[in-house]
Coordinates of C-alpha atoms in Angstrom, one line a residue:
M284 CA -22.5 -10.7 2.4
A285 CA -22.1 -8.9 -0.9
S286 CA -24.6 -11.2 -2.5
D287 CA -27.2 -10.2 0.0
A288 CA -27.4 -6.7 -1.4
T289 CA -30.5 -5.9 -3.4
P290 CA -31.7 -2.8 -5.3
A291 CA -33.8 -1.9 -2.3
D292 CA -30.5 -1.2 -0.5
L293 CA -30.1 1.9 -2.6
S294 CA -33.0 3.5 -0.7
H295 CA -30.9 3.8 2.4
D296 CA -28.9 6.9 3.1
A297 CA -25.4 5.9 2.1
A298 CA -24.0 8.7 4.3
N299 CA -26.0 7.8 7.4
P300 CA -24.7 4.7 9.3
D301 CA -27.9 4.5 11.3
T302 CA -29.8 3.5 8.2
W303 CA -27.3 1.0 6.8
P304 CA -28.4 -2.6 6.2
N305 CA -26.2 -5.2 7.8
S306 CA -24.6 -6.2 4.5
W307 CA -21.8 -4.6 2.6
P308 CA -21.5 -5.3 -1.1
N309 CA -17.8 -5.6 -2.1
L310 CA -17.7 -8.9 -4.0
S311 CA -16.8 -7.1 -7.3
G312 CA -13.6 -5.9 -5.7
F313 CA -12.2 -9.4 -5.7
A314 CA -12.9 -10.2 -9.4
D315 CA -10.4 -10.3 -12.3
V316 CA -9.4 -6.9 -13.6
P317 CA -9.1 -6.3 -17.4
D318 CA -6.2 -4.4 -19.0
Q319 CA -6.9 -0.8 -19.9
L320 CA -4.1 -0.3 -22.5
T321 CA -5.5 2.8 -24.2
P322 CA -6.1 5.9 -22.1
L323 CA -9.7 6.1 -20.8
S324 CA -10.7 9.7 -20.3
L325 CA -12.6 10.2 -17.0
T326 CA -15.4 12.5 -16.1
V327 CA -14.3 14.9 -13.3
I328 CA -17.0 16.3 -11.0
G329 CA -15.9 19.0 -8.5
T330 CA -12.7 20.9 -8.1
I331 CA -9.3 19.2 -8.1
P332 CA -6.5 21.6 -6.8
P333 CA -3.8 22.4 -9.4
Y334 CA -1.0 21.1 -7.2
A335 CA -2.5 17.5 -7.6
V336 CA -1.5 17.5 -11.3
G337 CA 0.7 14.5 -11.8
T338 CA 0.5 10.7 -12.0
L339 CA -1.1 8.4 -9.4
Y340 CA 0.0 4.8 -9.6
R341 CA -1.6 2.0 -7.7
T342 CA -0.8 -1.7 -7.3
G343 CA -3.1 -4.7 -6.6
P344 CA -4.2 -8.1 -7.8
G345 CA -5.2 -8.5 -11.4
T346 CA -6.6 -12.0 -11.4
Y347 CA -7.5 -14.6 -8.8
T348 CA -6.6 -17.7 -10.8
L349 CA -3.2 -19.3 -11.1
P350 CA -2.3 -21.4 -14.2
S351 CA -0.9 -24.9 -14.8
P352 CA -3.3 -26.3 -13.7
P353 CA -5.9 -23.5 -13.1
T354 CA -6.0 -23.0 -9.3
A355 CA -7.9 -20.4 -7.3
V356 CA -5.8 -17.9 -5.4
T357 CA -6.5 -18.4 -1.7
H358 CA -5.0 -15.3 -0.1
W359 CA -5.6 -11.7 -1.3
F360 CA -1.9 -10.8 -1.1
D361 CA -1.1 -13.5 -3.7
G362 CA -3.2 -12.4 -6.7
P363 CA -0.9 -11.8 -9.7
G364 CA -0.1 -8.1 -10.0
H365 CA -1.9 -5.4 -11.9
L366 CA -0.6 -1.8 -12.1
H367 CA -2.9 1.2 -12.6
S368 CA -2.0 4.7 -13.7
F369 CA -4.2 7.8 -13.3
R370 CA -2.7 10.8 -15.1
I371 CA -4.1 13.9 -13.6
L372 CA -3.3 16.1 -16.6
S373 CA -5.2 19.1 -15.3
P374 CA -7.7 19.9 -12.6
T375 CA -10.4 18.8 -15.1
H376 CA -8.7 16.1 -17.1
I377 CA -7.7 12.6 -15.9
T378 CA -7.0 9.4 -17.9
H379 CA -6.7 5.8 -16.7
T380 CA -4.6 3.0 -18.0
S381 CA -3.7 -0.4 -16.5
R382 CA -1.8 -3.5 -17.3
R383 CA -1.2 -7.0 -15.8
T384 CA 2.4 -7.0 -14.6
C385 CA 2.4 -10.7 -13.7
S386 CA 0.8 -12.2 -16.8
T387 CA 2.6 -15.6 -16.7
P388 CA 2.8 -16.5 -13.0
A389 CA 4.6 -19.6 -11.7
A390 CA 2.6 -22.8 -11.3
P391 CA 1.1 -23.3 -7.9
G392 CA 3.5 -24.7 -5.4
S393 CA 6.7 -23.9 -7.5
A394 CA 7.4 -20.6 -5.9
I395 CA 7.2 -19.0 -2.4
T396 CA 4.0 -17.1 -1.9
F397 CA 2.6 -15.0 1.0
G398 CA -0.3 -17.2 2.0
Q399 CA -1.2 -19.5 -1.0
R400 CA -2.0 -23.0 0.2
A401 CA -1.5 -26.2 -1.8
P402 CA -4.7 -28.1 -2.5
P403 CA -5.2 -30.7 0.2
S404 CA -5.5 -33.4 -2.5
K405 CA -2.0 -32.8 -3.9
P406 CA -0.1 -36.1 -3.9
W407 CA 2.9 -36.3 -1.6
S408 CA 5.3 -36.9 -4.5
T409 CA 4.1 -33.6 -6.1
A410 CA 4.4 -31.8 -2.9
L411 CA 8.0 -33.1 -2.4
A412 CA 8.8 -32.0 -6.0
D413 CA 7.5 -28.5 -5.3
L414 CA 9.7 -28.4 -2.1
G415 CA 12.7 -29.3 -4.2
R416 CA 12.0 -26.6 -6.8
R417 CA 11.5 -24.0 -4.1
A418 CA 14.8 -24.9 -2.5
L419 CA 16.7 -24.9 -5.7
D420 CA 15.3 -21.6 -6.7
A421 CA 16.1 -20.0 -3.4
A422 CA 19.7 -21.2 -3.5
W423 CA 20.6 -20.9 -7.1
G424 CA 17.8 -19.1 -8.9
D425 CA 18.9 -16.3 -11.2
V426 CA 16.3 -13.6 -10.7
A427 CA 17.6 -11.3 -13.4
A428 CA 17.4 -14.0 -16.0
K429 CA 13.7 -14.7 -15.4
D430 CA 10.9 -13.4 -17.6
P431 CA 9.7 -10.2 -15.7
R432 CA 6.1 -11.2 -16.4
S433 CA 6.5 -14.4 -14.4
V434 CA 7.3 -13.1 -10.9
N435 CA 4.7 -11.5 -8.8
V436 CA 6.2 -8.2 -7.6
S437 CA 3.2 -6.0 -6.9
V438 CA 2.9 -4.6 -3.3
A439 CA 4.3 -1.0 -3.4
V440 CA 5.3 1.2 -6.3
L441 CA 8.3 3.6 -6.1
P442 CA 9.8 6.1 -8.5
D443 CA 13.5 6.7 -9.2
L444 CA 15.1 4.1 -6.9
P445 CA 18.8 4.9 -6.8
G446 CA 21.4 2.3 -7.7
L447 CA 19.2 0.6 -10.3
P448 CA 18.9 1.1 -14.1
T449 CA 17.1 4.3 -15.1
E450 CA 16.7 6.6 -18.0
K451 CA 15.3 10.1 -17.3
R452 CA 12.9 8.5 -14.8
S453 CA 12.2 5.0 -13.6
L454 CA 9.4 3.2 -11.8
Y455 CA 9.8 0.0 -9.7
T456 CA 7.3 -2.2 -7.9
T457 CA 8.4 -4.1 -4.7
T458 CA 7.4 -7.0 -2.5
D459 CA 8.8 -8.6 0.6
A460 CA 11.1 -10.8 -1.4
S461 CA 14.4 -9.1 -2.2
T462 CA 13.5 -8.7 -5.9
L463 CA 12.4 -5.5 -7.6
L464 CA 10.5 -5.2 -10.9
R465 CA 11.2 -2.3 -13.2
V466 CA 8.1 -1.2 -15.3
S467 CA 7.6 1.4 -17.9
P468 CA 6.2 4.6 -16.3
T469 CA 4.0 5.2 -19.4
T470 CA 3.0 1.8 -20.8
L471 CA 3.3 -0.1 -17.5
S472 CA 5.0 -2.9 -19.3
P473 CA 7.3 -5.1 -17.1
L474 CA 10.8 -4.4 -18.2
S475 CA 13.3 -6.3 -16.0
L476 CA 13.8 -8.0 -12.6
H477 CA 16.6 -6.9 -10.2
P478 CA 17.8 -8.7 -7.1
Q479 CA 19.0 -6.6 -4.1
S480 CA 22.4 -8.1 -4.7
A481 CA 22.6 -5.8 -7.8
L482 CA 22.9 -3.0 -5.3
H483 CA 25.6 -4.7 -3.1
P484 CA 27.0 -8.2 -3.3
S485 CA 26.3 -8.9 0.4
L486 CA 22.6 -8.5 0.0
T487 CA 21.9 -12.1 -0.9
G488 CA 19.1 -12.9 1.5
P489 CA 15.6 -13.7 0.2
L490 CA 13.6 -11.2 2.4
T491 CA 13.3 -7.5 2.8
A492 CA 10.7 -4.8 3.5
A493 CA 8.3 -4.0 0.7
H494 CA 8.3 -0.4 2.0
P495 CA 11.9 0.9 2.2
A496 CA 12.4 4.3 3.8
R497 CA 13.4 7.4 1.8
C498 CA 14.9 10.5 3.4
P499 CA 12.8 13.5 2.3
K500 CA 15.9 15.8 2.3
T501 CA 18.7 13.7 0.7
G502 CA 16.7 11.2 -1.2
D503 CA 18.8 8.4 0.3
V504 CA 16.9 5.1 0.4
F505 CA 17.2 2.7 3.3
N506 CA 16.2 -0.9 3.8
Y507 CA 17.3 -4.3 5.2
N508 CA 18.1 -7.6 3.7
L509 CA 17.5 -10.8 5.7
A510 CA 19.6 -13.8 5.1
L511 CA 18.3 -17.0 6.7
V512 CA 21.4 -19.3 6.5
P513 CA 23.6 -20.3 8.3
A514 CA 21.8 -18.1 10.9
P515 CA 19.3 -15.2 10.5
T516 CA 21.2 -12.0 9.8
Y517 CA 19.8 -8.6 9.0
R518 CA 21.9 -6.3 6.9
V519 CA 20.8 -2.6 6.9
F520 CA 21.9 -0.5 3.9
R521 CA 21.7 2.9 2.4
T522 CA 21.7 3.8 -1.3
S523 CA 22.6 7.3 -2.4
P524 CA 20.8 9.0 -5.4
T525 CA 23.9 11.2 -5.9
T526 CA 26.4 8.4 -6.5
G527 CA 24.2 5.4 -6.9
D528 CA 26.4 3.6 -4.4
T529 CA 25.0 1.3 -1.7
T530 CA 26.6 1.3 1.8
L531 CA 26.2 -1.4 4.4
L532 CA 25.4 0.4 7.7
A533 CA 25.2 -2.5 10.1
S534 CA 24.4 -6.2 10.4
F535 CA 22.9 -7.9 13.4
A536 CA 21.6 -11.3 14.4
A537 CA 17.9 -11.5 15.4
P538 CA 15.0 -13.9 15.0
A539 CA 13.9 -14.3 11.4
A540 CA 10.6 -12.4 10.9
W541 CA 8.3 -11.0 8.2
L542 CA 8.9 -7.2 8.5
H543 CA 6.9 -5.4 5.9
S544 CA 8.2 -1.9 6.7
I545 CA 10.9 0.0 8.7
F546 CA 11.3 3.4 10.4
L547 CA 13.6 6.3 9.6
T548 CA 14.5 9.5 11.6
E549 CA 17.0 12.2 10.8
K550 CA 19.6 10.2 12.7
Y551 CA 18.6 6.6 12.7
V552 CA 17.2 3.6 10.8
V553 CA 15.0 1.6 13.1
V554 CA 14.2 -2.1 12.3
C555 CA 11.6 -3.5 14.7
V556 CA 11.4 -7.3 14.9
W557 CA 7.7 -7.6 15.9
S558 CA 5.6 -10.7 16.4
S559 CA 5.8 -12.2 13.0
R560 CA 8.7 -14.6 13.6
F561 CA 9.2 -17.7 11.5
A562 CA 9.5 -21.2 12.9
V563 CA 12.9 -22.9 12.6
N564 CA 14.6 -19.6 11.8
G565 CA 12.8 -19.3 8.5
V566 CA 13.6 -22.8 7.1
S567 CA 9.9 -23.5 7.6
I568 CA 9.2 -21.2 4.6
L569 CA 10.6 -23.8 2.2
G570 CA 8.6 -26.6 3.8
V571 CA 5.2 -24.9 3.7
G572 CA 5.8 -22.8 0.6
N573 CA 4.4 -19.6 2.0
L574 CA 5.2 -16.9 4.6
A575 CA 2.0 -16.9 6.6
D576 CA 2.0 -20.5 7.6
A577 CA 5.7 -20.4 8.3
M578 CA 5.2 -17.9 11.1
R579 CA 5.1 -19.6 14.5
G580 CA 2.0 -19.4 16.6
E581 CA -0.1 -16.2 16.6
G582 CA 2.7 -14.0 17.9
R583 CA 0.8 -12.8 21.0
E584 CA 1.9 -9.6 22.5
E585 CA 3.6 -11.3 25.5
E586 CA 6.4 -11.9 23.0
D587 CA 8.7 -8.8 23.3
A588 CA 9.4 -6.7 20.2
Q589 CA 13.1 -6.0 19.5
W590 CA 13.9 -2.5 18.3
H591 CA 17.2 -2.3 16.5
V592 CA 18.6 1.2 16.1
I593 CA 21.2 1.9 13.4
D594 CA 23.2 5.1 12.9
R595 CA 22.1 6.1 9.4
D596 CA 25.1 8.3 8.6
G597 CA 28.1 6.9 10.4
G598 CA 26.8 3.3 10.4
G599 CA 26.9 0.9 13.3
H600 CA 24.4 -0.7 15.6
A601 CA 23.4 1.8 18.2
G602 CA 21.6 -0.7 20.3
C603 CA 18.8 -3.2 20.7
F604 CA 15.8 -2.2 22.9
N605 CA 13.0 -4.6 23.9
G606 CA 9.5 -3.5 24.5
P607 CA 5.8 -4.6 24.5
G608 CA 5.1 -7.1 21.8
F609 CA 2.8 -6.5 18.9
F610 CA 2.3 -7.4 15.2
A611 CA 2.2 -4.8 12.4
F612 CA 2.1 -4.4 8.7
H613 CA 2.9 -0.7 8.4
A614 CA 5.3 1.7 10.1
V615 CA 3.9 5.3 10.0
N616 CA 6.7 7.6 10.9
A617 CA 9.5 8.2 13.4
W618 CA 11.5 11.1 14.7
D619 CA 14.2 12.1 17.1
T620 CA 13.3 13.8 20.4
P621 CA 15.2 16.8 21.8
D622 CA 16.6 14.7 24.6
G623 CA 18.0 12.1 22.2
D624 CA 15.4 9.4 22.2
V625 CA 13.2 8.2 19.3
V626 CA 9.5 8.1 19.0
A627 CA 8.0 5.7 16.4
E628 CA 4.3 5.5 15.3
V629 CA 2.9 2.2 13.9
A630 CA -0.5 0.6 13.2
A631 CA -0.2 -2.2 15.8
Y632 CA -2.2 -5.4 16.4
P633 CA -2.1 -7.6 19.5
S634 CA -1.2 -10.6 17.4
R635 CA -0.7 -11.7 13.8
A636 CA -4.1 -13.4 13.7
V637 CA -5.2 -10.6 11.5
V638 CA -3.2 -12.2 8.6
S639 CA -5.9 -14.9 8.3
S640 CA -8.6 -12.3 7.8
F641 CA -7.2 -11.6 4.3
Y642 CA -7.9 -15.1 3.0
L643 CA -10.3 -14.7 0.1
H644 CA -13.0 -17.0 1.5
R645 CA -13.3 -14.5 4.4
L646 CA -13.1 -11.4 2.3
R647 CA -15.9 -12.7 0.0
G648 CA -18.0 -13.6 3.0
P649 CA -20.0 -11.6 5.5
A650 CA -18.8 -8.7 7.6
T651 CA -16.1 -9.7 10.2
E652 CA -15.3 -8.6 13.7
P653 CA -13.8 -5.1 13.9
A654 CA -10.0 -5.0 13.4
E655 CA -7.9 -4.8 16.5
T656 CA -5.6 -2.1 15.0
R657 CA -4.4 0.5 17.5
L658 CA -2.4 3.5 16.2
T659 CA 0.4 3.4 18.7
R660 CA 3.4 5.6 19.5
F661 CA 6.5 4.0 21.2
R662 CA 9.4 5.7 22.8
I663 CA 12.8 4.1 22.3
P664 CA 15.3 5.3 25.1
V665 CA 18.3 5.7 22.8
S666 CA 19.8 8.4 25.0
G667 CA 20.3 5.9 27.9
G668 CA 22.2 3.4 25.8
A669 CA 21.3 -0.2 24.8
G670 CA 19.2 -2.2 27.1
G671 CA 16.6 0.3 28.1
R672 CA 12.9 -0.6 27.9
V673 CA 10.7 0.7 25.1
T674 CA 7.4 2.1 26.3
R675 CA 4.0 3.0 24.8
V676 CA 3.5 6.8 25.0
S677 CA 0.1 6.9 23.2
Q678 CA -2.5 4.7 21.7
A679 CA -5.6 5.7 19.7
E680 CA -9.0 4.0 20.1
A681 CA -9.5 1.0 17.9
A682 CA -12.6 2.6 16.3
V683 CA -10.5 5.3 14.7
S684 CA -7.2 3.5 14.3
P685 CA -6.2 3.3 10.6
E686 CA -4.6 0.6 8.5
L687 CA -2.7 1.5 5.3
P688 CA -1.6 4.6 7.3
T689 CA -0.1 7.7 5.7
I690 CA 0.9 11.2 6.6
N691 CA 1.8 14.5 4.8
P692 CA 5.1 13.3 3.2
R693 CA 6.7 16.6 4.2
Y694 CA 6.6 15.5 7.8
A695 CA 8.5 12.2 7.3
T696 CA 11.3 11.9 9.9
R697 CA 9.9 14.6 12.1
E698 CA 7.0 14.8 14.5
H699 CA 3.6 14.9 12.8
R700 CA 0.2 15.6 14.2
Y701 CA -2.2 13.9 11.6
T702 CA -2.4 10.3 10.4
Y703 CA -4.7 9.2 7.7
G704 CA -5.8 5.7 6.6
V705 CA -8.6 3.2 6.1
L706 CA -10.9 1.9 8.8
N707 CA -12.2 -1.7 9.5
R708 CA -14.9 -1.4 12.1
G709 CA -16.6 -4.7 11.3
R710 CA -19.2 -3.2 8.9
S711 CA -17.7 -5.0 5.9
S712 CA -15.3 -7.9 5.3
L713 CA -12.5 -5.4 4.6
F714 CA -12.6 -1.6 4.9
D715 CA -15.5 0.7 5.7
G716 CA -14.2 4.3 5.9
L717 CA -11.4 6.8 5.7
V718 CA -10.1 8.5 8.8
K719 CA -8.0 11.4 9.8
V720 CA -6.6 10.9 13.3
D721 CA -5.4 14.0 15.3
A722 CA -2.7 13.1 17.8
R723 CA -4.4 15.6 20.1
G724 CA -7.4 13.3 20.4
E725 CA -9.9 14.1 17.6
A726 CA -10.8 12.1 14.5
K727 CA -12.7 12.8 11.3
V728 CA -14.3 10.1 9.2
W729 CA -15.5 9.8 5.6
E730 CA -17.9 6.9 5.1
R731 CA -20.5 5.7 2.7
W732 CA -22.4 2.5 2.9
G733 CA -21.3 -0.1 0.3
Q734 CA -18.4 2.0 -0.8
T735 CA -15.1 0.5 0.1
P736 CA -12.1 2.9 0.1
G737 CA -8.6 1.9 -0.7
E738 CA -5.4 3.4 0.7
G739 CA -5.4 7.2 1.0
V740 CA -2.6 9.0 -0.8
F741 CA -1.8 12.4 0.7
I742 CA -1.0 15.1 -1.9
S743 CA 0.4 18.1 0.0
S744 CA -0.3 21.7 -1.0
D745 CA 2.4 23.4 -3.0
D746 CA 2.4 26.4 -0.6
E747 CA 5.7 26.2 1.4
E748 CA 3.9 27.9 4.3
A749 CA 1.0 25.5 4.3
E750 CA -0.3 23.8 7.5
E751 CA 0.3 20.1 7.9
D752 CA -3.2 19.1 6.9
E753 CA -3.4 21.4 3.8
G754 CA -3.7 19.1 0.8
V755 CA -6.0 16.4 -0.6
L756 CA -6.4 12.7 0.3
V757 CA -6.9 10.6 -2.8
S758 CA -8.5 7.1 -2.6
L759 CA -9.8 4.6 -5.1
V760 CA -13.3 3.7 -3.8
L761 CA -15.1 0.6 -4.8
D762 CA -18.8 1.3 -5.1
G763 CA -20.2 -2.2 -4.7
R764 CA -23.9 -1.2 -4.6
P765 CA -26.1 -2.9 -7.3
G766 CA -25.8 -1.2 -10.7
R767 CA -22.8 1.0 -9.8
G768 CA -20.4 -0.9 -12.0
G769 CA -17.0 -0.4 -10.3
S770 CA -14.8 2.2 -8.6
Y771 CA -14.2 6.0 -8.7
L772 CA -11.3 8.2 -7.7
L773 CA -12.2 10.2 -4.6
F774 CA -10.5 13.5 -3.6
L775 CA -11.1 14.7 0.0
D776 CA -10.0 17.9 1.6
A777 CA -7.4 16.6 4.0
R778 CA -8.4 19.2 6.6
T779 CA -12.1 18.6 6.7
M780 CA -12.3 15.1 5.2
E781 CA -15.1 16.4 2.9
E782 CA -15.3 15.5 -0.7
V783 CA -14.0 18.1 -3.2
A784 CA -14.0 16.0 -6.4
R785 CA -14.4 12.6 -7.8
A786 CA -13.6 11.0 -11.2
G787 CA -14.9 8.0 -13.0
V788 CA -17.0 6.9 -15.9
P789 CA -20.6 7.9 -16.3
L790 CA -22.6 4.9 -15.2
D791 CA -24.8 4.9 -18.3
T792 CA -21.6 4.7 -20.4
A793 CA -19.6 1.6 -20.7
P794 CA -15.8 2.1 -21.0
T795 CA -15.6 1.1 -24.7
E796 CA -13.6 2.5 -27.5
E797 CA -16.7 4.3 -28.8
T798 CA -17.5 6.0 -25.5
Q799 CA -13.8 7.0 -25.1
Q800 CA -14.0 8.8 -28.4
T801 CA -17.2 10.6 -27.5
Q802 CA -16.4 11.4 -24.0
E803 CA -15.8 15.1 -23.3
H804 CA -12.3 15.5 -22.0
G805 CA -12.3 16.8 -18.5
K806 CA -16.1 17.2 -18.2
R807 CA -16.6 19.3 -15.1
R808 CA -19.7 20.6 -13.3
V809 CA -19.7 23.0 -10.4
G810 CA -22.4 24.4 -8.1
E811 CA -24.5 27.5 -8.7
E812 CA -22.5 29.2 -5.9
E813 CA -18.8 28.8 -5.3
G814 CA -18.1 25.9 -2.8
Q815 CA -21.7 24.7 -2.9
E816 CA -23.3 21.7 -4.5
T817 CA -26.7 21.7 -6.1
D818 CA -29.2 18.9 -5.7
G819 CA -28.7 18.0 -9.4
E820 CA -25.0 17.8 -9.0
R821 CA -25.4 15.5 -5.9
E822 CA -27.5 13.1 -8.0
E823 CA -25.0 13.3 -10.9
R824 CA -22.1 12.7 -8.5
E825 CA -23.6 9.4 -7.6
E826 CA -23.7 8.5 -11.3
V827 CA -19.9 8.6 -11.7
G828 CA -17.9 5.4 -11.1
G829 CA -17.5 2.3 -13.3
L830 CA -13.7 2.0 -13.2
K831 CA -12.6 -1.7 -13.4
V832 CA -9.7 -1.6 -10.9
G833 CA -10.8 -3.9 -8.0
L834 CA -9.5 -3.6 -4.5
G835 CA -5.8 -3.1 -4.3
F836 CA -2.8 -2.3 -2.1
H837 CA -0.6 0.7 -2.3
G838 CA -0.1 3.8 -4.4
V839 CA 2.1 6.8 -5.0
H840 CA 1.5 10.3 -6.5
I841 CA 4.3 11.8 -8.5
P842 CA 4.0 15.5 -9.3
A843 CA 4.3 16.5 -13.0
V844 CA 7.6 18.4 -12.6
G845 CA 11.0 17.8 -14.0
A846 CA 11.5 14.4 -15.6
W847 CA 8.0 13.5 -14.6
G848 CA 6.3 16.3 -16.5
F849 CA 3.9 15.1 -19.2
D850 CA 5.9 16.7 -22.0
D851 CA 9.0 14.9 -21.0
E852 CA 8.3 11.2 -21.7
E853 CA 11.0 10.5 -24.2
G854 CA 12.4 7.0 -23.9
D855 CA 9.5 5.5 -22.0
E856 CA 7.9 3.9 -25.1
R857 CA 11.3 2.8 -26.4
N858 CA 12.2 1.1 -23.1
A859 CA 8.9 -0.7 -23.1

């Protein structure tokens, strides 16, 4: 457990797993996060490549207490949202700001959550009243009229979503409910809520994917909307950045399920109904008040997955293909093969039992069993017409299979070789390393005892001729060891998985107004020889951390070009 760690743990070699004690301190990652409303200038140690200049946003929980009456959050996914901004102003200058985006969350039981459970002592009359409020809100609730600070929309963060209000630039956060939250790119203030029906009047269902798919060539954004009544119906749509118009591509009936992400190729949108199906066609959600408990059973892999393939240009349902069952959170990528089929890569689990591992009493407890994630590629036999059987074509070993997977974004919709992500090998209650998986069979791992990485965000080299793995992987790492005080921003060479830089607050300096004023902007120290690190630097590197960001979900890096340049922020303050 995190509480088992003692100062003596620091004598172990954090880079050598053979010396690690069997405790992993990460409790501070599940504590309330304070707002950082004025830019905090960070100390940068190492060399950040110039092409990384831009803004990194990251979502996550900001508090673990719900109001009216004060109630502890029970599932990690339900902590009221907090948005962080890291402005990489130059290779030697980074600033951090953050803000609670859900500062007045709904009272417990009055809104649908992911996994929050009602107190067992709640009177039946109160539980029945909660059910009534949830049903009324689902049927007639006006999302756009709500206070944007009252709805928890904090899973993914996306820039410039077409079809929605924008100035020169816009920033939205998403969740698996069909509601989007617009926030100020500069101040991070919540501005307004937008239902998917604002894109098209037919998109009235309550559920969608928190991770829509965006075409890297056209900028078109694709997603689905799931209506539960009178029968579960998926509507797949495309929104154009050129016209702002939303086009319905197809609708189809399939079991109601929680589908957190979808696939996109150059020809098709692919919606896979995996083993996360709701009981009673989704009506169970209203009864239990959360998505996790509304899913039926554990969704074992003997339950076939349904792969629905949609023509992304002409529209129309190209076919439904059944295949081996699995559960997943995150699609990785998909592409068309020369012979007309589709290959899709996903971080797959044998069942949805993994959902329970994210309840906070488990995350705050001792290390768990290794995750059963398997990075898997499936082949969908589109060329043979509907009815063909989907097959597994490859599957990585569990020890190197990532969660929160990512790739070089330039390879979206085409075959990629390298997949990056976080590992859960049972050494902690959550994550214990970062990995680069080579589809040709090799893997490289970054790991340090007591240092819990978050999602890796791939920033690709600006060289148009660069290889696929030329770039940096950026991760917010919680250093839970005693006396370390928080997190740091880690930059890894995406080719070697070796550290090139990190940024944080000097651990002997608290992030107060006084220290912000006295900090040297962009403090940088390099080795005596190019590319080498001195013993003194290595010691100093260990002294950078201290960021109060907690453990969070997803991020996005936006290069400082065009409207996102740092000298082109007109209107952000006014909109906030």
